[in-house]
Short mmCIF file of C-alpha atoms and ligand atoms in Angstrom, two decimals:
data_model
loop_
_atom_site.label_atom_id
_atom_site.label_comp_id
_atom_site.label_asym_id
_atom_site.label_seq_id
_atom_site.Cartn_x
_atom_site.Cartn_y
_atom_site.Cartn_z
CA UNK A 1 109.38 114.85 110.35
CA UNK A 2 105.66 114.77 109.75
CA UNK A 3 103.79 116.52 106.99
CA UNK A 4 100.24 117.72 106.87
CA UNK A 5 97.95 115.88 104.50
CA UNK A 6 95.03 118.18 105.30
CA UNK A 7 93.73 120.25 108.22
CA UNK A 8 93.25 117.25 110.47
CA UNK A 9 95.47 114.44 109.16
CA UNK A 10 99.26 114.46 109.46
CA UNK A 11 101.63 111.78 108.17
CA UNK A 12 104.06 110.83 110.92
CA UNK A 13 105.85 107.80 109.56
CA UNK A 14 109.36 106.84 108.52
CA UNK A 15 110.77 106.71 105.01
CA UNK A 16 113.27 103.86 105.01
CA UNK A 17 115.62 104.72 102.15
CA UNK A 18 118.13 102.01 103.07
CA UNK A 19 115.82 99.02 103.22
CA UNK A 20 116.89 96.35 100.73
CA UNK A 21 115.16 93.29 102.20
CA UNK A 22 111.81 92.92 103.92
CA UNK A 23 110.15 89.97 105.69
CA UNK A 24 113.62 88.78 106.63
CA UNK A 25 115.23 88.05 103.28
CA UNK A 26 111.97 87.09 101.58
CA UNK A 27 111.18 90.33 99.76
CA UNK A 28 113.65 92.57 97.93
CA UNK A 29 112.98 96.26 98.30
CA UNK A 30 115.02 97.80 95.51
CA UNK A 31 113.46 101.20 96.14
CA UNK A 32 113.32 101.15 99.92
CA UNK A 33 110.00 101.51 101.69
CA UNK A 34 108.13 103.58 104.22
CA UNK A 35 106.14 102.84 107.35
CA UNK A 36 103.24 105.27 107.30
CA UNK A 37 101.59 106.33 110.53
CA UNK A 38 98.86 108.95 110.60
CA UNK A 39 97.83 111.40 113.30
CA UNK A 40 94.23 112.62 113.23
CA UNK A 41 93.38 115.73 115.25
CA UNK A 42 89.67 116.30 115.87
CA UNK A 43 88.03 116.78 119.30
CA UNK A 44 89.76 113.49 119.98
CA UNK A 45 93.28 112.70 118.82
CA UNK A 46 93.90 109.40 117.08
CA UNK A 47 97.11 107.70 115.97
CA UNK A 48 96.74 105.16 113.18
CA UNK A 49 99.51 102.54 113.13
CA UNK A 50 103.15 103.10 114.08
CA UNK A 51 106.49 102.16 112.49
CA UNK A 52 108.98 99.29 112.57
CA UNK A 53 110.75 98.86 115.92
CA UNK A 54 114.26 100.05 114.85
CA UNK A 55 112.72 103.47 114.21
CA UNK A 56 110.74 103.62 117.49
CA UNK A 57 112.83 106.32 119.15
CA UNK A 58 112.90 108.46 116.04
CA UNK A 59 109.15 108.00 115.72
CA UNK A 60 108.48 109.10 119.29
CA UNK A 61 110.76 112.14 118.90
CA UNK A 62 108.96 113.17 115.70
CA UNK A 63 105.57 112.53 117.25
CA UNK A 64 106.48 114.81 120.15
CA UNK A 65 107.28 117.58 117.69
CA UNK A 66 103.68 117.31 116.48
CA UNK A 67 101.81 116.80 119.72
CA UNK A 68 102.06 116.19 123.43
CA UNK A 69 101.84 112.38 123.34
CA UNK A 70 99.56 112.42 126.39
CA UNK A 71 96.95 114.13 124.20
CA UNK A 72 96.52 110.97 122.10
CA UNK A 73 93.09 109.60 123.00
CA UNK A 74 93.02 106.50 120.83
CA UNK A 75 95.46 104.30 118.94
CA UNK A 76 94.26 102.29 115.95
CA UNK A 77 96.35 99.33 114.87
CA UNK A 78 95.02 98.20 111.51
CA UNK A 79 97.50 95.33 111.35
CA UNK A 80 99.70 93.86 114.04
CA UNK A 81 102.71 92.87 111.93
CA UNK A 82 105.83 94.37 113.45
CA UNK A 83 106.49 96.87 110.67
CA UNK A 84 103.35 98.70 111.82
CA UNK A 85 103.16 97.88 115.51
CA UNK A 86 106.88 97.92 116.33
CA UNK A 87 106.89 101.33 118.03
CA UNK A 88 104.02 100.43 120.36
CA UNK A 89 106.37 99.29 123.13
CA UNK A 90 108.05 102.70 123.35
CA UNK A 91 104.79 104.55 122.83
CA UNK A 92 102.87 102.64 125.49
CA UNK A 93 105.55 103.41 128.05
CA UNK A 94 104.37 107.01 127.76
CA UNK A 95 100.62 106.37 127.56
CA UNK A 96 100.08 102.90 129.03
CA UNK A 97 96.31 103.13 129.41
CA UNK A 98 95.43 104.55 126.02
CA UNK A 99 92.98 102.26 124.23
CA UNK A 100 94.27 100.35 121.22
CA UNK A 101 91.54 99.71 118.65
CA UNK A 102 92.14 96.57 116.62
CA UNK A 103 90.41 93.38 115.56
CA UNK A 104 90.03 90.44 117.93
CA UNK A 105 92.74 88.62 116.03
CA UNK A 106 94.87 91.79 116.13
CA UNK A 107 94.72 91.88 119.93
CA UNK A 108 95.71 88.22 120.10
CA UNK A 109 98.69 88.74 117.79
CA UNK A 110 99.81 91.92 119.59
CA UNK A 111 99.74 90.01 122.88
CA UNK A 112 101.80 87.28 121.18
CA UNK A 113 104.35 89.73 119.91
CA UNK A 114 104.79 92.02 122.87
CA UNK A 115 103.43 90.07 125.88
CA UNK A 116 101.73 93.17 127.25
CA UNK A 117 98.20 93.46 128.55
CA UNK A 118 97.46 96.79 126.94
CA UNK A 119 93.97 98.27 126.84
CA UNK A 120 92.76 96.53 123.70
CA UNK A 121 89.37 97.48 122.28
CA UNK A 122 88.30 94.83 119.81
CA UNK A 123 86.32 96.10 116.83
CA UNK A 124 84.34 94.54 114.01
CA UNK A 125 83.23 95.67 110.57
CA UNK A 126 80.81 98.59 110.89
CA UNK A 127 81.87 99.66 114.36
CA UNK A 128 82.18 103.42 114.55
CA UNK A 129 84.41 105.59 116.73
CA UNK A 130 83.14 109.13 117.12
CA UNK A 131 86.08 111.52 117.33
CA UNK A 132 84.27 114.88 117.12
CA UNK A 133 83.31 116.31 113.75
CA UNK A 134 84.52 113.14 112.10
CA UNK A 135 83.92 109.45 112.59
CA UNK A 136 86.14 106.44 112.09
CA UNK A 137 84.52 103.32 110.66
CA UNK A 138 86.33 100.01 110.96
CA UNK A 139 86.23 97.43 108.18
CA UNK A 140 87.72 94.00 108.85
CA UNK A 141 89.89 92.78 105.98
CA UNK A 142 90.91 89.37 107.20
CA UNK A 143 93.70 87.68 105.16
CA UNK A 144 94.64 90.88 103.38
CA UNK A 145 97.17 89.68 104.17
CA UNK A 146 97.01 88.50 107.82
CA UNK A 147 93.95 87.30 109.77
CA UNK A 148 93.96 90.49 111.85
CA UNK A 149 94.06 93.07 109.05
CA UNK A 150 91.46 95.82 108.98
CA UNK A 151 90.90 99.11 107.18
CA UNK A 152 89.80 102.32 108.87
CA UNK A 153 87.66 104.90 107.07
CA UNK A 154 87.61 108.57 108.07
CA UNK A 155 84.27 110.10 107.17
CA UNK A 156 84.13 113.75 106.25
CA UNK A 157 87.64 113.64 104.81
CA UNK A 158 86.73 110.45 102.89
CA UNK A 159 90.06 108.78 103.56
CA UNK A 160 90.57 105.02 103.59
CA UNK A 161 93.51 103.94 105.76
CA UNK A 162 94.18 100.63 104.07
CA UNK A 163 97.37 99.47 105.79
CA UNK A 164 99.21 96.98 103.51
CA UNK A 165 96.42 97.03 100.92
CA UNK A 166 97.26 99.29 97.96
CA UNK A 167 100.76 99.77 99.42
CA UNK A 168 104.13 99.60 97.73
CA UNK A 169 107.67 99.26 98.99
CA UNK A 170 108.64 102.56 97.48
CA UNK A 171 110.53 105.32 99.28
CA UNK A 172 109.86 108.76 97.84
CA UNK A 173 110.08 112.22 99.33
CA UNK A 174 107.10 113.20 97.15
CA UNK A 175 104.64 110.96 99.00
CA UNK A 176 101.68 111.33 96.58
CA UNK A 177 100.84 109.19 93.58
CA UNK A 178 100.55 112.12 91.19
CA UNK A 179 104.04 113.38 92.03
CA UNK A 180 106.10 110.25 91.43
CA UNK A 181 107.27 108.36 88.35
CA UNK A 182 104.23 106.33 87.28
CA UNK A 183 106.33 103.46 85.91
CA UNK A 184 108.19 103.06 89.20
CA UNK A 185 105.01 103.38 91.22
CA UNK A 186 103.15 100.71 89.29
CA UNK A 187 106.19 98.43 89.14
CA UNK A 188 106.35 98.50 92.96
CA UNK A 189 102.58 98.27 93.47
CA UNK A 190 102.40 95.24 91.15
CA UNK A 191 105.42 93.61 92.75
CA UNK A 192 103.77 94.06 96.15
CA UNK A 193 100.53 92.50 94.92
CA UNK A 194 102.26 89.64 93.09
CA UNK A 195 104.53 88.68 95.98
CA UNK A 196 102.22 89.26 98.95
CA UNK A 197 98.57 89.37 97.96
CA UNK A 198 98.28 86.85 95.11
CA UNK A 199 97.12 83.96 97.35
CA UNK A 200 94.35 86.17 98.73
CA UNK A 201 92.95 87.37 95.41
CA UNK A 202 89.48 86.00 96.13
CA UNK A 203 89.39 87.94 99.42
CA UNK A 204 90.64 91.04 97.56
CA UNK A 205 87.73 90.88 95.11
CA UNK A 206 85.20 90.21 97.89
CA UNK A 207 86.53 93.08 100.01
CA UNK A 208 86.45 95.54 97.11
CA UNK A 209 82.87 94.49 96.36
CA UNK A 210 81.94 94.90 100.03
CA UNK A 211 83.49 98.36 100.24
CA UNK A 212 81.84 99.40 96.97
CA UNK A 213 78.46 98.29 98.35
CA UNK A 214 78.92 100.63 101.33
CA UNK A 215 78.93 103.57 98.88
CA UNK A 216 81.60 105.37 100.85
CA UNK A 217 83.12 108.25 98.89
CA UNK A 218 86.88 107.76 98.71
CA UNK A 219 88.95 110.89 98.07
CA UNK A 220 92.22 109.44 99.28
CA UNK A 221 93.73 106.06 100.10
CA UNK A 222 96.45 106.18 102.72
CA UNK A 223 98.32 102.86 102.86
CA UNK A 224 100.98 102.00 105.40
CA UNK A 225 103.76 101.57 102.84
CA UNK A 226 104.76 103.88 100.04
CA UNK A 227 102.93 106.78 98.51
CA UNK A 228 99.42 108.03 99.20
CA UNK A 229 96.80 107.71 96.46
CA UNK A 230 95.18 111.16 96.23
CA UNK A 231 94.86 111.59 92.46
CA UNK A 232 92.03 109.35 91.28
CA UNK A 233 92.52 106.83 94.11
CA UNK A 234 90.03 104.51 92.47
CA UNK A 235 92.70 103.74 89.86
CA UNK A 236 94.54 101.45 92.27
CA UNK A 237 91.29 99.75 93.30
CA UNK A 238 90.60 99.07 89.62
CA UNK A 239 94.13 97.73 89.20
CA UNK A 240 93.62 95.41 92.17
CA UNK A 241 90.45 94.09 90.52
CA UNK A 242 92.52 93.33 87.38
CA UNK A 243 95.38 91.78 89.34
CA UNK A 244 93.06 89.66 91.46
CA UNK A 245 91.27 88.30 88.38
CA UNK A 246 93.81 85.74 87.15
CA UNK A 247 95.95 88.54 85.76
CA UNK A 248 98.12 87.82 82.76
CA UNK A 249 99.78 89.67 79.93
CA UNK A 250 100.78 88.20 76.57
CA UNK A 251 104.01 86.86 78.01
CA UNK A 252 105.92 83.62 78.35
CA UNK A 253 108.63 83.45 81.00
CA UNK A 254 111.40 80.87 80.84
CA UNK A 255 113.03 80.36 84.24
CA UNK A 256 116.06 78.09 84.32
CA UNK A 257 119.17 77.14 86.22
CA UNK A 258 122.08 75.37 84.59
CA UNK A 259 125.26 73.66 85.80
CA UNK A 260 127.30 73.64 82.58
CA UNK A 261 125.15 75.75 80.25
CA UNK A 262 123.29 72.88 78.59
CA UNK A 263 119.97 73.85 80.17
CA UNK A 264 120.72 77.51 79.39
CA UNK A 265 121.20 76.66 75.71
CA UNK A 266 117.95 74.71 75.79
CA UNK A 267 116.17 77.74 77.30
CA UNK A 268 117.49 80.03 74.59
CA UNK A 269 116.49 77.68 71.79
CA UNK A 270 113.02 77.21 73.29
CA UNK A 271 112.73 81.02 73.22
CA UNK A 272 113.83 81.03 69.56
CA UNK A 273 111.13 78.52 68.76
CA UNK A 274 108.51 80.62 70.53
CA UNK A 275 109.43 83.87 68.77
CA UNK A 276 109.73 82.18 65.37
CA UNK A 277 106.12 81.10 65.72
CA UNK A 278 104.66 84.15 67.46
CA UNK A 279 106.01 87.64 66.93
CA UNK A 280 103.65 89.28 69.41
CA UNK A 281 104.32 87.37 72.59
CA UNK A 282 106.84 88.80 75.07
CA UNK A 283 109.43 86.18 76.00
CA UNK A 284 111.61 86.64 79.06
CA UNK A 285 114.49 84.34 79.97
CA UNK A 286 115.65 84.40 83.58
CA UNK A 287 118.41 82.46 85.32
CA UNK A 288 116.88 81.72 88.71
CA UNK A 289 120.27 81.40 90.44
CA UNK A 290 121.42 84.83 89.28
CA UNK A 291 118.19 86.82 89.53
CA UNK A 292 116.12 88.39 92.25
CA UNK A 293 113.46 85.89 93.34
CA UNK A 294 110.75 88.53 93.78
CA UNK A 295 111.41 89.90 90.30
CA UNK A 296 110.99 86.33 89.02
CA UNK A 297 107.62 86.22 90.77
CA UNK A 298 106.65 89.50 89.08
CA UNK A 299 107.37 87.96 85.68
CA UNK A 300 105.51 84.78 86.64
CA UNK A 301 102.53 86.91 87.72
CA UNK A 302 102.51 88.66 84.32
CA UNK A 303 102.79 85.46 82.27
CA UNK A 304 100.27 83.23 80.54
CA UNK A 305 102.87 80.46 80.37
CA UNK A 306 105.84 79.71 82.59
CA UNK A 307 108.52 77.24 81.54
CA UNK A 308 110.88 76.00 84.22
CA UNK A 309 114.16 74.28 83.48
CA UNK A 310 116.80 72.66 85.59
CA UNK A 311 119.67 70.28 85.20
CA UNK A 312 119.19 67.07 87.16
CA UNK A 313 121.37 66.88 90.27
CA UNK A 314 121.31 64.15 92.92
CA UNK A 315 118.08 62.80 91.44
CA UNK A 316 116.46 66.20 91.94
CA UNK A 317 116.46 69.80 90.77
CA UNK A 318 118.96 72.61 91.35
CA UNK A 319 118.44 74.56 94.55
CA UNK A 320 117.41 77.83 92.88
CA UNK A 321 114.78 75.90 90.89
CA UNK A 322 113.47 74.32 94.10
CA UNK A 323 113.25 77.77 95.67
CA UNK A 324 111.29 79.26 92.77
CA UNK A 325 108.94 76.28 92.70
CA UNK A 326 108.30 76.65 96.43
CA UNK A 327 107.46 80.33 96.05
CA UNK A 328 105.19 79.67 93.08
CA UNK A 329 103.36 76.94 95.00
CA UNK A 330 102.81 79.19 98.01
CA UNK A 331 101.46 82.05 95.95
CA UNK A 332 98.65 79.89 94.48
CA UNK A 333 98.56 81.45 91.04
CA UNK A 334 95.38 80.84 89.07
CA UNK A 335 94.87 80.42 85.34
CA UNK A 336 98.50 79.80 84.40
CA UNK A 337 100.02 77.18 82.13
CA UNK A 338 103.44 75.62 82.39
CA UNK A 339 105.93 72.99 81.32
CA UNK A 340 109.40 71.79 82.27
CA UNK A 341 112.70 71.18 80.53
CA UNK A 342 116.30 70.41 81.37
CA UNK A 343 119.45 68.55 80.52
CA UNK A 344 120.67 65.46 82.31
CA UNK A 345 123.49 62.94 82.38
CA UNK A 346 122.08 59.66 83.67
CA UNK A 347 119.00 59.56 85.92
CA UNK A 348 117.27 62.71 84.58
CA UNK A 349 114.42 63.22 87.07
CA UNK A 350 114.35 67.05 87.05
CA UNK A 351 111.83 67.53 84.24
CA UNK A 352 109.34 65.12 85.78
CA UNK A 353 109.77 66.61 89.27
CA UNK A 354 109.26 70.17 88.02
CA UNK A 355 106.14 69.07 86.12
CA UNK A 356 104.74 67.48 89.28
CA UNK A 357 105.42 70.62 91.29
CA UNK A 358 103.77 72.83 88.69
CA UNK A 359 100.76 70.55 88.73
CA UNK A 360 100.57 70.81 92.54
CA UNK A 361 100.75 74.58 92.14
CA UNK A 362 97.60 74.58 90.01
CA UNK A 363 99.28 75.09 86.65
CA UNK A 364 97.76 73.55 83.53
CA UNK A 365 100.54 71.37 82.13
CA UNK A 366 100.98 72.01 78.41
CA UNK A 367 103.36 69.12 77.75
CA UNK A 368 105.17 66.42 79.73
CA UNK A 369 108.26 68.54 79.13
CA UNK A 370 111.45 68.06 77.21
CA UNK A 371 114.84 66.85 78.35
CA UNK A 372 118.14 66.35 76.58
CA UNK A 373 121.06 64.07 77.42
CA UNK A 374 124.41 65.74 78.19
CA UNK A 375 125.29 68.73 76.06
CA UNK A 376 122.61 69.28 73.40
CA UNK A 377 123.83 69.05 69.79
CA UNK A 378 122.16 70.89 66.91
CA UNK A 379 119.57 68.14 66.54
CA UNK A 380 118.69 68.40 70.23
CA UNK A 381 118.54 72.19 70.02
CA UNK A 382 116.14 71.89 67.10
CA UNK A 383 113.94 69.72 69.30
CA UNK A 384 113.99 72.58 71.83
CA UNK A 385 112.96 75.02 69.07
CA UNK A 386 110.09 72.70 68.18
CA UNK A 387 109.15 72.54 71.86
CA UNK A 388 109.03 76.36 71.85
CA UNK A 389 106.74 76.32 68.81
CA UNK A 390 104.46 73.84 70.54
CA UNK A 391 104.32 76.08 73.61
CA UNK A 392 102.94 79.00 71.58
CA UNK A 393 99.82 76.96 70.88
CA UNK A 394 98.99 77.22 74.59
CA UNK A 395 98.66 81.00 74.27
CA UNK A 396 95.28 80.71 72.58
FE1 FEO B 1 103.34 95.90 106.21
FE2 FEO B 1 101.81 92.96 106.75
O1 FEO B 1 102.90 94.38 107.17
#
């Protein structure tokens, strides 16, 4: 069911309480998500975005409880990814000629997804759609996070419909930022940024600067996932500025995988060395094979230093280590430092390979890394403690 945000805007999306994975299996959604669609009723009626395809029928039924679908004058698709455009197929069966406002790239992607020649109206930054007492202004936001992404601003009500931007995979019946647990909200907003928007941080900063220069009053930010920012919406914009600016907390994260616990024992002794030398720094130890990969990325995002350890296997690294390294490389973190460690039996390439991957990922390498033969004895563990102490020097 929809709910009224104000006299002219109604939320008409879907809260997906069951969702545990998003983007295939690439993103864990521990707290579900929502697909937010918004209905604007002025002299003209506008629908902004839809929902994911499995909820199409439910969406159409709920929409019909709000309005005669034939009264919809315009559809705006801020972003063509299927979680927002998925109900278009069902919707367009009812109103096949209704114009769909989107970017040029959006029209191309929608054609690619649905193979339909709908009535696309391509818009650019600054284009305005007059809908009666209010106006919609379109703002292209390319690569936040797809080439087609745009924001839509509703003047008069001062609402920014930001699609994925400022969103969170967070299902809540409360729907507004001031009504939910702030810890949960920020955990999910940060996880979303870290796992999806990190590579586009430069574009985030440029877009925020561009929007600020337009001097548009913003009373509410309505994203397409999660809760709506109505209480001090600028707070999430300010957070995005922080997150996009080589964000780091005073934290070292040790990510390891281990075949017979030798690399685990190394990880723990490295942590001991770190904490013996620095009582302030937060140290987190994570087994990459047993932990959620997106939570690992959150901890990486928050860290000044990331240490990655793996046993050597088949002249390479363990598969969970390879997976984490691939994610880290793709996310293009900036301003982070790192080093490698691991135990080995004969060839022992893992430490060198991890170091090379971290280098390719833009990390400043603190040390060539440390490796220990077979099961580390007390002397070897002391070397790990010393390695930990050395690592703390990189915090300055
Ligand atoms: Fe929520 Fe990029 O789709």
